[in-house]
CSV table of C-alpha atoms in Angstrom, one decimal:
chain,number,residue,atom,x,y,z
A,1,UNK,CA,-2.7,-22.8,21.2
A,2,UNK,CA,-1.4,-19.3,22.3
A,3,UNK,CA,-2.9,-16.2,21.2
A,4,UNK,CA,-1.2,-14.5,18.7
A,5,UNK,CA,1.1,-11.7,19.4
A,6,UNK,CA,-0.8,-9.1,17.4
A,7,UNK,CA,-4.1,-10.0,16.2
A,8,UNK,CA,-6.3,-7.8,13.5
A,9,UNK,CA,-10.2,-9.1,13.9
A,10,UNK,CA,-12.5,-7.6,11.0
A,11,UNK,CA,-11.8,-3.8,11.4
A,12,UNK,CA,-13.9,-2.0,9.8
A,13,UNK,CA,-13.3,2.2,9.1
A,14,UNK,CA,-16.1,3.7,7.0
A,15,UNK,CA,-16.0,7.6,6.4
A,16,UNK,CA,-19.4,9.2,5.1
A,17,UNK,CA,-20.5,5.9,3.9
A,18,UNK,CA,-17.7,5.3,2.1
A,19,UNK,CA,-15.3,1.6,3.2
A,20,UNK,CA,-11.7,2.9,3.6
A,21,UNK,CA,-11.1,-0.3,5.7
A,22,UNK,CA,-13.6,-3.4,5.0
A,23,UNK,CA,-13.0,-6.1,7.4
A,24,UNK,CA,-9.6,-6.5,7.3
A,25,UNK,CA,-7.6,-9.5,9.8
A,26,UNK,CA,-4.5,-10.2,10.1
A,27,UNK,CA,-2.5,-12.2,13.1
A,28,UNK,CA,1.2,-11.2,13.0
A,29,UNK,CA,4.0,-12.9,15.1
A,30,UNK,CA,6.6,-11.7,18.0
A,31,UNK,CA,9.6,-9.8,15.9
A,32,UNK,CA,7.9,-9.9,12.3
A,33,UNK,CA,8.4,-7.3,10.1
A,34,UNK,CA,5.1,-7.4,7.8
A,35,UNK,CA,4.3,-4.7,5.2
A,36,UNK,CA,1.4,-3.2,4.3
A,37,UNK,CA,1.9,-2.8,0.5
A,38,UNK,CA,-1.1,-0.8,-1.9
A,39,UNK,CA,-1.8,2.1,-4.2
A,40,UNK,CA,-2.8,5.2,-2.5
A,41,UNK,CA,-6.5,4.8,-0.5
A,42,UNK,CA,-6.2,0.7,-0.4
A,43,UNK,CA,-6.9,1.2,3.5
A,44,UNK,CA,-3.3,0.3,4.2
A,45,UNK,CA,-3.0,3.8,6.5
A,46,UNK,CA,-5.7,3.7,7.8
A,47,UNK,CA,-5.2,-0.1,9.5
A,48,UNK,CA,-1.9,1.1,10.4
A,49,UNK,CA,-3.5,4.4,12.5
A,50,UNK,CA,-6.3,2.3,13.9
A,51,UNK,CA,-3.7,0.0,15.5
A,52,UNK,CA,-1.7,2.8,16.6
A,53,UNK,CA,-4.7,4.2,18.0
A,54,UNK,CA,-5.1,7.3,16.3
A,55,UNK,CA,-8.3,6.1,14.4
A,56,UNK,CA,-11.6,4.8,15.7
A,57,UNK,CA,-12.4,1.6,13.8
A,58,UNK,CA,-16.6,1.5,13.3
A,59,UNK,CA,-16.1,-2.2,13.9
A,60,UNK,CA,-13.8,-5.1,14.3
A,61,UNK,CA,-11.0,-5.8,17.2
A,62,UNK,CA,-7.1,-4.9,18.0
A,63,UNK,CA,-5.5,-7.5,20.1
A,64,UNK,CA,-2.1,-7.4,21.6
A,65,UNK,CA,-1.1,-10.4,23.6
A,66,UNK,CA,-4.5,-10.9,23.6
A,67,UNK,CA,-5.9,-8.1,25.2
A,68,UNK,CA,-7.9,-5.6,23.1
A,69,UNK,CA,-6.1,-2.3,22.6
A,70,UNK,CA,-9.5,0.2,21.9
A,71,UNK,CA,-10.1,1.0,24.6
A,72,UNK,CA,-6.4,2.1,25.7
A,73,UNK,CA,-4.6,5.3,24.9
A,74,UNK,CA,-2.4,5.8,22.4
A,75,UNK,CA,0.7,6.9,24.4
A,76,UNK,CA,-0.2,3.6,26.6
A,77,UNK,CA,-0.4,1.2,24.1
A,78,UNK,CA,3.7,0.7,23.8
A,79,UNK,CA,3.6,1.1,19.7
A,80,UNK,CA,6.6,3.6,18.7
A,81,UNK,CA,5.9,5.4,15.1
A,82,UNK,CA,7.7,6.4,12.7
A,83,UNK,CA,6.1,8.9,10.2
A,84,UNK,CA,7.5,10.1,6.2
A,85,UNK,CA,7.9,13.5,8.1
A,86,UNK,CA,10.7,13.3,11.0
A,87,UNK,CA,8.5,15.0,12.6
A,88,UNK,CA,11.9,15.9,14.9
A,89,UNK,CA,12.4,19.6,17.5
A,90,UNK,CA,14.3,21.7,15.5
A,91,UNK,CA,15.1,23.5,18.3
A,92,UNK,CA,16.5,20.2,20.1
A,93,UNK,CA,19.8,18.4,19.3
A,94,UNK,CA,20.2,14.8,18.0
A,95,UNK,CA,20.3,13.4,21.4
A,96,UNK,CA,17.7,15.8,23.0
A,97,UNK,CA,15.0,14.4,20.4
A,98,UNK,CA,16.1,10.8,20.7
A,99,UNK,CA,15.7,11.5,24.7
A,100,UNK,CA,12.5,13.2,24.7
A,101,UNK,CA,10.2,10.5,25.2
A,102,UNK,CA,12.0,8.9,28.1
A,103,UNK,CA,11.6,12.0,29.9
A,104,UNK,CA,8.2,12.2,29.1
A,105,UNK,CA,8.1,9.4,30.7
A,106,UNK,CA,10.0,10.7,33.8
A,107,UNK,CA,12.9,8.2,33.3
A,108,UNK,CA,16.0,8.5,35.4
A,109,UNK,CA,18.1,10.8,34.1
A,110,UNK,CA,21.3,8.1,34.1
A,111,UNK,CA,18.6,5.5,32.1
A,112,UNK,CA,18.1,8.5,29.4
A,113,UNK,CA,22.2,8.9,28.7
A,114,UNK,CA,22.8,5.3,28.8
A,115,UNK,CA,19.9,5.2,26.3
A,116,UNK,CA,20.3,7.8,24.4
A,117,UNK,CA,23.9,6.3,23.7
A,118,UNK,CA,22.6,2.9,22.7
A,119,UNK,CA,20.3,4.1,20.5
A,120,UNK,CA,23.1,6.5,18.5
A,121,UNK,CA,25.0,3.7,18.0
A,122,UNK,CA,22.0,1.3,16.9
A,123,UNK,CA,21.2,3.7,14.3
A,124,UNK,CA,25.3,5.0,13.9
A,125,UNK,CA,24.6,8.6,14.6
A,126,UNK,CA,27.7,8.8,17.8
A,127,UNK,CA,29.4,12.0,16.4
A,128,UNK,CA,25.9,14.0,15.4
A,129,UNK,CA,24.8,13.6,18.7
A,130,UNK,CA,25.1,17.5,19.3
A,131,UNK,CA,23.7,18.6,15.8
A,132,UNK,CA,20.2,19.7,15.0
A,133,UNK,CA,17.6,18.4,12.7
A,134,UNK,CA,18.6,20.9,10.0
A,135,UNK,CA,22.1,20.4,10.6
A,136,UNK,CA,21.5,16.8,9.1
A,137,UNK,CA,20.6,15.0,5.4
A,138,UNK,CA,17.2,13.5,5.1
A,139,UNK,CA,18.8,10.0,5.6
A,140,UNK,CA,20.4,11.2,8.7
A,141,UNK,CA,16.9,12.6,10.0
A,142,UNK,CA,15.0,9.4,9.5
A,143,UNK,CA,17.6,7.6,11.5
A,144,UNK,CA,17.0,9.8,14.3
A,145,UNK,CA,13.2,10.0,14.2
A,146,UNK,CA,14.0,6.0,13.9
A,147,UNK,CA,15.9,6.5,17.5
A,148,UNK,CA,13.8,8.0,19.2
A,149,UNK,CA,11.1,5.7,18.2
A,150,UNK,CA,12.8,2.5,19.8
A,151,UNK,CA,14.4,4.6,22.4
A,152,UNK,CA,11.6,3.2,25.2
A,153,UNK,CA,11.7,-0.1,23.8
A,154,UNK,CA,8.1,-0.5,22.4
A,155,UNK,CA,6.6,-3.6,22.3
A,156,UNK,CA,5.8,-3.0,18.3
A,157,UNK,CA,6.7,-0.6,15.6
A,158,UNK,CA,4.6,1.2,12.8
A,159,UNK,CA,6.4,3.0,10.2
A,160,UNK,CA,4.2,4.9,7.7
A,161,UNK,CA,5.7,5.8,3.8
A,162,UNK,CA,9.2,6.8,6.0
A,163,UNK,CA,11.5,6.9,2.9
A,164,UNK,CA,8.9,8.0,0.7
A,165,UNK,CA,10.5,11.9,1.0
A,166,UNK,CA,14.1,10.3,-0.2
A,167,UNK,CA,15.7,9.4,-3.7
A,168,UNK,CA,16.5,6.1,-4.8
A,169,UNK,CA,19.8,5.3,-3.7
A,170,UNK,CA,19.4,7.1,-0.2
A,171,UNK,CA,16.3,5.3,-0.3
A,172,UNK,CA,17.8,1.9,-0.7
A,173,UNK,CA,20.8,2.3,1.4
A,174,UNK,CA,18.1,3.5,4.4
A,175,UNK,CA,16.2,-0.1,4.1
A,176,UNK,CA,19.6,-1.4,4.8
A,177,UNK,CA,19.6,0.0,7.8
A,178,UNK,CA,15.9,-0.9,9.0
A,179,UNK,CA,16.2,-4.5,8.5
A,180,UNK,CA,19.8,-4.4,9.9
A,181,UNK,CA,18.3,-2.3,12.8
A,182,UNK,CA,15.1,-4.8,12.9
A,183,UNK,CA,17.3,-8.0,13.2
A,184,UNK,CA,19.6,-6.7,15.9
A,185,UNK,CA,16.3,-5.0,18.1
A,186,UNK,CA,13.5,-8.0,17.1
A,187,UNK,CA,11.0,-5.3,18.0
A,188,UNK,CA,8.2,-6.6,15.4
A,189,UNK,CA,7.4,-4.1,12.5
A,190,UNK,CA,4.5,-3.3,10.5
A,191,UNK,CA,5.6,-0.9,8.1
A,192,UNK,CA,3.4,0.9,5.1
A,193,UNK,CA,4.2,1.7,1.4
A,194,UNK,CA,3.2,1.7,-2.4
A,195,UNK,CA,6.5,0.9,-3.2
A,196,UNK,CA,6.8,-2.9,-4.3
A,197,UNK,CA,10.7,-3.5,-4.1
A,198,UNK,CA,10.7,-1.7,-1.0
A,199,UNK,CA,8.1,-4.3,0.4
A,200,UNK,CA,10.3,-6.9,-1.0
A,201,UNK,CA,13.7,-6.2,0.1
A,202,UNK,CA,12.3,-5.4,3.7
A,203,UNK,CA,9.1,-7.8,4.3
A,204,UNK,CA,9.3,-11.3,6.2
A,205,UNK,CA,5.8,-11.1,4.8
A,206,UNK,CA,3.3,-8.8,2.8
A,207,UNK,CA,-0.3,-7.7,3.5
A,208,UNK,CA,-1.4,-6.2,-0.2
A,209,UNK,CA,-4.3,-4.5,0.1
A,210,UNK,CA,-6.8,-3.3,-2.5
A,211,UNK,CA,-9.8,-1.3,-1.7
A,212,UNK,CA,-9.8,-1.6,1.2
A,213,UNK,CA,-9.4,-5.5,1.6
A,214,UNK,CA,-6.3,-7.3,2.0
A,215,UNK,CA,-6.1,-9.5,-1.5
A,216,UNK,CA,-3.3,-12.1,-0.2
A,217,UNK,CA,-0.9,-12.3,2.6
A,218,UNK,CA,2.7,-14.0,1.9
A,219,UNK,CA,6.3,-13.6,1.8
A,220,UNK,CA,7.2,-12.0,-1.6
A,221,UNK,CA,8.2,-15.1,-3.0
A,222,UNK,CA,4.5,-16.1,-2.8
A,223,UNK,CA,2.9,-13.2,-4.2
A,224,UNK,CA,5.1,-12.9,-7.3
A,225,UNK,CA,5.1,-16.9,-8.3
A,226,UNK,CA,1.7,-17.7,-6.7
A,227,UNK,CA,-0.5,-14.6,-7.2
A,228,UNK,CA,-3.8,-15.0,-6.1
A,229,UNK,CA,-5.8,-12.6,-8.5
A,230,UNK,CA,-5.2,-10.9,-10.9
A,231,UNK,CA,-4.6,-7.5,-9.3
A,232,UNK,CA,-2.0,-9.4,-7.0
A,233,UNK,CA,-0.1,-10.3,-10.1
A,234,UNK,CA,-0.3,-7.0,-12.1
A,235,UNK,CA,0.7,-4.9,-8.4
A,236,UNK,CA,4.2,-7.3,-7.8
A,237,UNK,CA,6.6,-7.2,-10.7
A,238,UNK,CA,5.7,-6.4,-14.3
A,239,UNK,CA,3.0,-8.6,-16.2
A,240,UNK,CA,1.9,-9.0,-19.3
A,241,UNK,CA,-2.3,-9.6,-19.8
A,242,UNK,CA,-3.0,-11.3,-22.5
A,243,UNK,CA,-7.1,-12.2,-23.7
A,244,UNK,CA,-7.5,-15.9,-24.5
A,245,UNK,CA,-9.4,-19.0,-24.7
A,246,UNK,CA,-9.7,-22.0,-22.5
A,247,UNK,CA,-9.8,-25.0,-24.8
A,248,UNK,CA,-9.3,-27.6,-21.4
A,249,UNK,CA,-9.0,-27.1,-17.7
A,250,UNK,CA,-8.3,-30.0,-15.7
A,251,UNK,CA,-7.6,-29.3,-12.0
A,252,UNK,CA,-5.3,-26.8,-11.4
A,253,UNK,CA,-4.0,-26.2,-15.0
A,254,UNK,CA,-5.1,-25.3,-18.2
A,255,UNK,CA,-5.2,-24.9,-22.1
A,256,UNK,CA,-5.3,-21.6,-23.6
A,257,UNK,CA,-5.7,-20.1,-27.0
A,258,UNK,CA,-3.8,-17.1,-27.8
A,259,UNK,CA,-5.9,-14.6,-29.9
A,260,UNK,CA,-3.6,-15.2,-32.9
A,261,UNK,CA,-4.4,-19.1,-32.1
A,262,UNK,CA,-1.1,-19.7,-30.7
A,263,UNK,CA,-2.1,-22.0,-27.6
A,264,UNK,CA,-0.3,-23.1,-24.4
A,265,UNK,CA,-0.3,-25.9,-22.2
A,266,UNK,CA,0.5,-27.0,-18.6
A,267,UNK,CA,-1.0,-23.1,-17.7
A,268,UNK,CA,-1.4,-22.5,-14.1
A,269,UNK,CA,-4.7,-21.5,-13.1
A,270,UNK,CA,-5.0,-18.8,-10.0
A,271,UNK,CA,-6.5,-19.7,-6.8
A,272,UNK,CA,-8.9,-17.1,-7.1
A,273,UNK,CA,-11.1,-16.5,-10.2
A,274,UNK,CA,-10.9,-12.7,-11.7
A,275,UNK,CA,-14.1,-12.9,-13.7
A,276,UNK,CA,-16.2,-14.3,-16.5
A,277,UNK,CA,-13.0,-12.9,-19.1
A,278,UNK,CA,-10.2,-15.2,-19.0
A,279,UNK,CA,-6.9,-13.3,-19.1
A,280,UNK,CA,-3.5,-14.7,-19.1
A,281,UNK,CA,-0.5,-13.6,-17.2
A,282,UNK,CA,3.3,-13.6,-18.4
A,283,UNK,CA,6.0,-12.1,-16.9
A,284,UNK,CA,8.7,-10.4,-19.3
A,285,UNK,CA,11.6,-12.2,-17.6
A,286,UNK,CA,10.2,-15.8,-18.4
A,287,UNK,CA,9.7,-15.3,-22.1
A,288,UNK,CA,12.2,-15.3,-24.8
A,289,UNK,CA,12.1,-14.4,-28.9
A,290,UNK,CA,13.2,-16.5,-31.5
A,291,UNK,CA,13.4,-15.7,-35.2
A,292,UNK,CA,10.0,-15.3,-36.6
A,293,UNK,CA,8.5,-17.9,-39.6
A,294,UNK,CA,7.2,-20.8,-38.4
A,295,UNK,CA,7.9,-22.4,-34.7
A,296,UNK,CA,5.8,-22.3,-31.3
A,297,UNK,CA,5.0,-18.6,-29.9
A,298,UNK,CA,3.3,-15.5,-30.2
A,299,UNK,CA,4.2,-14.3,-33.8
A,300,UNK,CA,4.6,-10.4,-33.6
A,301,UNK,CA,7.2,-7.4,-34.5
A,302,UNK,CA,10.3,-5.5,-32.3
A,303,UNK,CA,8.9,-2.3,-32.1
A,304,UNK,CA,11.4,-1.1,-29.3
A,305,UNK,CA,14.6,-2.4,-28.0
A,306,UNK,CA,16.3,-0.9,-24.9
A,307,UNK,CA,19.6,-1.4,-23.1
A,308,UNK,CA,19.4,-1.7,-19.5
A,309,UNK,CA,22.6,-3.2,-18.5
A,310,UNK,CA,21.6,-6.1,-17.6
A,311,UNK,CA,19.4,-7.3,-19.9
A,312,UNK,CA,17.8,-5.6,-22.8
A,313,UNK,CA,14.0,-4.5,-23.0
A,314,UNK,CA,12.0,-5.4,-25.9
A,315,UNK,CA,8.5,-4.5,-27.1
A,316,UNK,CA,7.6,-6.6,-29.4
A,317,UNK,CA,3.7,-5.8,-31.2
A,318,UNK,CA,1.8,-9.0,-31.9
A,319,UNK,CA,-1.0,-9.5,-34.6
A,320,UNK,CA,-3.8,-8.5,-32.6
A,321,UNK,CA,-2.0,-4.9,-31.7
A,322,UNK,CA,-1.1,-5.7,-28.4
A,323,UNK,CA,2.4,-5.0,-27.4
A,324,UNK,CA,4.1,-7.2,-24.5
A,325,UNK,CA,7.1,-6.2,-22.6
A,326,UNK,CA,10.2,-9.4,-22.9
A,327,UNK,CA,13.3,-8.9,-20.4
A,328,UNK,CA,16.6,-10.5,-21.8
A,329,UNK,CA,19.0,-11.0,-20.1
A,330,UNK,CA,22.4,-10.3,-21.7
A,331,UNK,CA,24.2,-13.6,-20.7
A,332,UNK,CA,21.0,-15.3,-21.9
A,333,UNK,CA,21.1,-13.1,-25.6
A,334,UNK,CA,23.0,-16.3,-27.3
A,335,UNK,CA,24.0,-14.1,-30.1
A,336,UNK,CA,22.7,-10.6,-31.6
A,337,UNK,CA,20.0,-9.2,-29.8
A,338,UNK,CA,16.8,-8.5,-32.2
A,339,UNK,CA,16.3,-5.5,-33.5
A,340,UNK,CA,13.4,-3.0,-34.3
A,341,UNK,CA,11.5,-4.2,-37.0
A,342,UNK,CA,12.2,-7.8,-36.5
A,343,UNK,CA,9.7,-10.6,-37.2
A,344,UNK,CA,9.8,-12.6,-34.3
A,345,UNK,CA,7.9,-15.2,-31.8
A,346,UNK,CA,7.6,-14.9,-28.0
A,347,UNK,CA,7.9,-17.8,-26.4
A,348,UNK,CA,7.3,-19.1,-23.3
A,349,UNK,CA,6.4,-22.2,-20.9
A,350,UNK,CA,2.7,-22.4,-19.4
A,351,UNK,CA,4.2,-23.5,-16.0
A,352,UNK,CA,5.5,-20.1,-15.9
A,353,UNK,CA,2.0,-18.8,-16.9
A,354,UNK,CA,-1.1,-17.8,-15.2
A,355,UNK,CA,-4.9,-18.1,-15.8
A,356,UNK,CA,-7.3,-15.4,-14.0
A,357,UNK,CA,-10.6,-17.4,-14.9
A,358,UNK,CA,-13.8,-18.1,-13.4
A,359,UNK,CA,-13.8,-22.1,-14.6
């Protein structure tokens, strides 16, 4: 079997005693684009520096075709990055910046044009070739720092929090333009952020990482239906966590008592246990209300209803004070949607449940 294009063996990064990385590994493919996705100080930085080389790991390996990387340079190791400050030459035009490392690197001076016009029209930048970096939006900027990242065609790419500086929708369209700009290069990516639909809408798959472990590695598919803790599950999408009894466990699936004695069957049970406290997962999109009075659910009160377009948002308070968040959609409503003050049940089905339980 062939080595792994990029392999992660156990790094370790400790600072003052403290574990900001704790034996982390990871093998990543030719032309992946894999995120590193975590709250701020998970480790997911500080992986992402130690393979750039700008970070000593206290332990663990860095392969690259096989070869270990720690002991190279970091300006010799063929990784381009991309930071959330351009970190561009103001004093430089558009082009000059995208051309600078290729004449750092003493390319000929007919290689840099011919480059330097591939790479404007990779990242659709042909008529601000002669602007400067505050000429330009904050979109614009990142596409240029993007340039002049693949502008001497590195073997892999690290972008760290890069749209974290924009808004939403300059945010969003930007992504477009990574993956679009990923799948026409194949250069492989690993790319860091806290944001969840950013890892989604980019990721072919996603480390999450959690004190500085990685808590499961999948495509985003996999983390959201088949979360592996509980963390996992409260980090992609919205959750609900509910305290309950386990009146039978066979296998892989489970019985559950809700607190108001409401129970659930056919539960799925996680792959990793979360403790000696069972808690059970639902996400608001998979439950529905019905009028309250007698019937199979979670008996409990609208306390807020909100319009969001496509669906509306409901907070409905259950006996035991605990208030769970239900996603409608409108073209699922079926009539009136229910309003505040509204005795109602939440119901759901347990295959769309999960159980974070040391069984």
């Amino acid at each position: 079997m062939s080595a792994p294009f990029l392999s992660i063996a156990r790094i370790a990064k400790s600072y003052a005693g403290t574990k900001a990385v704790d034996e982390v590994s990871l093998d990543i493919a030719e032309g992946e684009f894999v995120t590193f996705l975590g709250p701020s100080g998970s480790g997911k930085s500080t992986t992402l520096y130690i393979i750039a080389g700008f970070v000593e790991p206290s332990a663990g390996e860095v392969l690259l075709g096989g070869r270990s990387l720690l002991a190279v340079p970091p300006h010799q190791r063929g990784i381009g990055m991309v930071f959330q400050r351009y970190t561009l030459f103001p004093h430089l035009s558009v082009a000059e910046n995208i051309a600078f490392p290729l004449r750092v690197r003493r390319r000929p001076r007919a290689e840099i044009a011919d480059k330097v016009d591939e790479m404007l029209r990779l990242v659709r930048l042909e008529g601000m070739r002669g602007r400067r970096p505050g000429q330009l939006s904050g979109g614009q900027q990142q596409r240029v720092a993007l340039a002049r990242a693949l502008a001497y065609d590195p073997r892999i790419l690290l972008m760290d929090e890069p749209l974290s500086a924009l808004d939403k929708k300059l945010r969003e369209e930007i992504q477009g333009e990574i993956r679009r700009v990923h799948v026409e290069t194949g250069v492989t990516v690993l790319y860091v952020t806290h944001d969840q639909e950013e890892a989604l809408r980019l990721s072919d798959r996603i480390a999450l990482f959690n004190h500085g472990r990685i808590e499961q590695v999948g495509d985003g598919r996999d983390l959201y239906e088949r979360p592996a803790s509980a963390f996992v599950a409260g980090f992609i999408g919205n959750s609900n966590f509910l305290p309950v009894r386990v009146v039978a466990a066979a296998g892989r699936h489970a019985v559950v008592s809700c607190p108001d004695g409401f129970e659930l069957r056919g539960v799925r049970v996680a792959a990793r246990p979360a403790g000696a406290e069972p808690t059970l997962m639902l996400r608001p999109e998979r439950l529905w209300l019905a009028p309250g009075g007698a019937g199979e659910g979670i008996a409990g009160t609208v306390v807020d209803a909100a319009f969001l377009g496509d669906c509306i948002a409901y907070r409905v308070r259950t006996g035991w004070a605990q208030d769970l968040a239900v996603r409608t959609p409108l073209a699922a409503l079926g009539g009136a949607p229910a309003g505040v003050g509204q005795e109602v049940r939440v119901c759901c089905e347990g295959r769309h449940a999960f159980l974070f339980a040391a069984l």
